[in-house]
Amino acid sequence: MEGDGQHPAPTAPPDRPHGERLQLLLRRSREAKNCAYCPYSRFPVGAALLTAGGEIFSGCNVENACYSLGVCAERTAIQKAISEGHTSFRAMAIASDMGDHFITPCGACRQVMREFGTDWDIYLTKADGTYIVKRLEELLPLSFGPEDLKKV
Ligand code: THU
């Protein structure tokens, strides 16, 4: 598909974090994972969210004895950032203990991320620190967002 002229690949934003800034974001996601409250799944996840202004908000999954009330790490990080007045995001890194697989956000988290734009980057990591990066519009194509509500 890519390169056939009909489906141009999404272009990476110019302000993608790199170097020490990226390493910090990745480290903060791993550190957040250490705080995960996941006695039921025993599947710790950490997330670190980089705002447009350069601040990092981290989060972990927080489970509950009433299972359905558990919250993913990604949404914890977003809710922390939003509640501190930040609504513009550049990137999120996600960490888990999966050795052989990159952690990927659930569908609910993708939709919550998408509320804040489609042109930012999600770093999916393995336990060894390697990662792949995807733009949000790749993770949630043909998405529904706040702009759509204005189309009626
Ligand atoms: N979980 C996350 O926090 N983020 C993900 O990307 C995938 C899953 C959590 C939810 C639940 O607490 C546990 O991992 C098992 O699904």
Tab-separated table of C-alpha atoms and ligand atoms in Angstrom:
chain	number	residue	atom	x	y	z
A	1	MET	CA	0.000	0.000	0.000
A	2	GLU	CA	2.638	2.505	1.006
A	3	GLY	CA	4.356	4.147	-1.912
A	4	ASP	CA	1.688	3.358	-4.493
A	5	GLY	CA	0.698	7.002	-4.680
A	6	GLN	CA	-2.869	6.352	-3.611
A	7	HIS	CA	-2.414	5.795	0.066
A	8	PRO	CA	0.329	8.133	1.233
A	9	ALA	CA	1.957	7.018	4.445
A	10	PRO	CA	1.224	9.334	7.362
A	11	THR	CA	4.088	11.748	7.730
A	12	ALA	CA	5.904	11.835	11.038
A	13	PRO	CA	5.532	15.105	12.928
A	14	PRO	CA	8.699	17.219	13.020
A	15	ASP	CA	8.683	17.391	16.826
A	16	ARG	CA	9.079	13.661	17.461
A	17	PRO	CA	11.128	13.273	20.651
A	18	HIS	CA	14.616	11.919	20.198
A	19	GLY	CA	17.857	11.361	22.067
A	20	GLU	CA	17.794	11.928	25.816
A	21	ARG	CA	14.234	13.239	25.763
A	22	LEU	CA	12.982	10.034	24.202
A	23	GLN	CA	15.069	7.899	26.547
A	24	LEU	CA	13.547	9.770	29.490
A	25	LEU	CA	10.030	9.163	28.187
A	26	LEU	CA	10.750	5.455	27.778
A	27	ARG	CA	12.294	5.268	31.249
A	28	ARG	CA	9.351	7.061	32.834
A	29	SER	CA	6.971	4.484	31.318
A	30	ARG	CA	9.040	1.663	32.835
A	31	GLU	CA	9.157	3.395	36.217
A	32	ALA	CA	5.388	3.943	36.163
A	33	LYS	CA	4.932	0.227	35.553
A	34	ASN	CA	6.538	-0.430	38.937
A	35	CYS	CA	3.553	1.294	40.576
A	36	ALA	CA	0.932	-0.784	38.765
A	37	TYR	CA	-1.870	-2.015	40.997
A	38	CYS	CA	-2.781	-5.246	39.238
A	39	PRO	CA	-3.391	-8.000	41.806
A	40	TYR	CA	-5.988	-9.658	39.555
A	41	SER	CA	-4.297	-9.756	36.167
A	42	ARG	CA	-0.705	-9.608	37.413
A	43	PHE	CA	-0.018	-7.753	34.186
A	44	PRO	CA	1.692	-4.473	35.079
A	45	VAL	CA	1.641	-1.667	32.533
A	46	GLY	CA	3.184	1.783	32.643
A	47	ALA	CA	2.660	4.782	30.388
A	48	ALA	CA	4.427	8.121	30.034
A	49	LEU	CA	2.796	10.994	28.182
A	50	LEU	CA	4.813	13.867	26.706
A	51	THR	CA	2.903	17.150	26.442
A	52	ALA	CA	3.405	19.773	23.750
A	53	GLY	CA	5.069	21.895	26.403
A	54	GLY	CA	7.598	19.165	27.198
A	55	GLU	CA	6.197	17.900	30.486
A	56	ILE	CA	5.841	14.196	31.183
A	57	PHE	CA	2.880	12.642	32.991
A	58	SER	CA	3.061	8.975	33.821
A	59	GLY	CA	0.459	6.419	34.826
A	60	CYS	CA	-0.039	2.758	35.648
A	61	ASN	CA	-2.964	0.386	35.453
A	62	VAL	CA	-5.182	0.485	38.525
A	63	GLU	CA	-7.392	-2.569	38.963
A	64	ASN	CA	-10.334	-3.131	41.283
A	65	ALA	CA	-12.047	-6.051	43.007
A	66	CYS	CA	-15.019	-5.008	40.892
A	67	TYR	CA	-13.056	-6.014	37.811
A	68	SER	CA	-14.782	-3.779	35.288
A	69	LEU	CA	-13.672	-0.667	37.162
A	70	GLY	CA	-10.003	-1.269	36.375
A	71	VAL	CA	-8.277	1.525	34.458
A	72	CYS	CA	-5.429	1.113	31.978
A	73	ALA	CA	-2.074	2.826	32.384
A	74	GLU	CA	-2.605	4.939	29.283
A	75	ARG	CA	-5.829	6.448	30.549
A	76	THR	CA	-4.366	7.053	33.986
A	77	ALA	CA	-1.590	9.109	32.381
A	78	ILE	CA	-4.027	11.035	30.185
A	79	GLN	CA	-6.340	11.799	33.077
A	80	LYS	CA	-3.440	13.047	35.164
A	81	ALA	CA	-2.307	15.363	32.370
A	82	ILE	CA	-5.776	16.661	31.542
A	83	SER	CA	-6.554	17.330	35.174
A	84	GLU	CA	-3.364	19.380	35.430
A	85	GLY	CA	-4.436	21.531	32.477
A	86	HIS	CA	-2.592	19.844	29.580
A	87	THR	CA	-4.561	18.915	26.457
A	88	SER	CA	-1.936	18.892	23.704
A	89	PHE	CA	0.268	15.824	23.428
A	90	ARG	CA	3.314	14.832	21.382
A	91	ALA	CA	3.935	11.248	22.372
A	92	MET	CA	3.176	8.419	24.753
A	93	ALA	CA	5.439	5.506	25.670
A	94	ILE	CA	3.923	2.281	26.999
A	95	ALA	CA	5.789	-0.436	28.914
A	96	SER	CA	4.873	-3.940	30.065
A	97	ASP	CA	6.695	-7.048	31.224
A	98	MET	CA	6.120	-8.896	27.954
A	99	GLY	CA	9.523	-10.028	26.816
A	100	ASP	CA	8.782	-11.083	23.275
A	101	HIS	CA	5.976	-8.725	22.356
A	102	PHE	CA	5.413	-5.017	22.028
A	103	ILE	CA	2.657	-3.766	24.317
A	104	THR	CA	-0.240	-2.338	22.355
A	105	PRO	CA	-3.008	-0.180	23.791
A	106	CYS	CA	-6.544	-1.518	24.034
A	107	GLY	CA	-9.277	-0.104	21.842
A	108	ALA	CA	-10.794	1.975	24.620
A	109	CYS	CA	-7.455	3.690	25.276
A	110	ARG	CA	-6.954	4.349	21.560
A	111	GLN	CA	-10.270	6.158	21.472
A	112	VAL	CA	-9.431	8.195	24.573
A	113	MET	CA	-6.058	9.102	23.051
A	114	ARG	CA	-7.758	10.090	19.815
A	115	GLU	CA	-9.888	12.651	21.629
A	116	PHE	CA	-6.719	14.742	21.753
A	117	GLY	CA	-5.756	14.475	18.090
A	118	THR	CA	-4.642	11.877	15.564
A	119	ASP	CA	-1.172	13.199	14.772
A	120	TRP	CA	0.890	12.168	17.729
A	121	ASP	CA	3.127	9.191	18.387
A	122	ILE	CA	2.761	6.070	20.496
A	123	TYR	CA	5.922	4.180	21.449
A	124	LEU	CA	5.159	0.483	21.937
A	125	THR	CA	7.958	-1.136	23.914
A	126	LYS	CA	9.177	-4.570	24.861
A	127	ALA	CA	10.563	-5.393	28.303
A	128	ASP	CA	14.101	-5.113	26.906
A	129	GLY	CA	13.461	-1.467	26.017
A	130	THR	CA	13.235	-1.890	22.252
A	131	TYR	CA	10.295	-0.133	20.653
A	132	ILE	CA	8.260	0.545	17.576
A	133	VAL	CA	6.540	3.876	17.049
A	134	LYS	CA	3.105	4.357	15.522
A	135	ARG	CA	1.114	7.467	14.857
A	136	LEU	CA	-2.262	7.425	16.518
A	137	GLU	CA	-4.027	7.499	13.185
A	138	GLU	CA	-2.271	4.237	12.354
A	139	LEU	CA	-3.470	2.633	15.587
A	140	LEU	CA	-7.020	3.889	15.118
A	141	PRO	CA	-7.777	4.482	11.450
A	142	LEU	CA	-11.064	6.026	10.305
A	143	SER	CA	-11.636	7.209	13.834
A	144	PHE	CA	-14.467	9.211	15.293
A	145	GLY	CA	-13.520	12.361	17.156
A	146	PRO	CA	-14.710	15.697	18.467
A	147	GLU	CA	-14.660	17.269	14.989
A	148	ASP	CA	-17.297	14.823	13.797
A	149	LEU	CA	-19.835	16.169	16.238
A	150	LYS	CA	-19.766	19.447	14.323
A	151	LYS	CA	-20.688	17.830	11.008
A	152	VAL	CA	-24.420	17.497	11.575
B	1	THU	N1	-3.600	-2.846	30.386
B	1	THU	C1	-3.108	-1.579	30.336
B	1	THU	O1	-3.030	-0.882	31.360
B	1	THU	N2	-2.691	-1.115	29.146
B	1	THU	C2	-2.631	-1.854	28.005
B	1	THU	O2	-2.156	-1.355	26.993
B	1	THU	C3	-3.149	-3.218	27.975
B	1	THU	C4	-3.769	-3.688	29.224
B	1	THU	C5	-3.986	-3.379	31.696
B	1	THU	C6	-5.450	-3.501	31.948
B	1	THU	C7	-5.451	-4.569	33.023
B	1	THU	O3	-5.189	-3.958	34.264
B	1	THU	C8	-4.288	-5.445	32.670
B	1	THU	O4	-3.451	-4.662	31.831
B	1	THU	C9	-4.656	-6.721	31.956
B	1	THU	O5	-5.491	-6.473	30.875
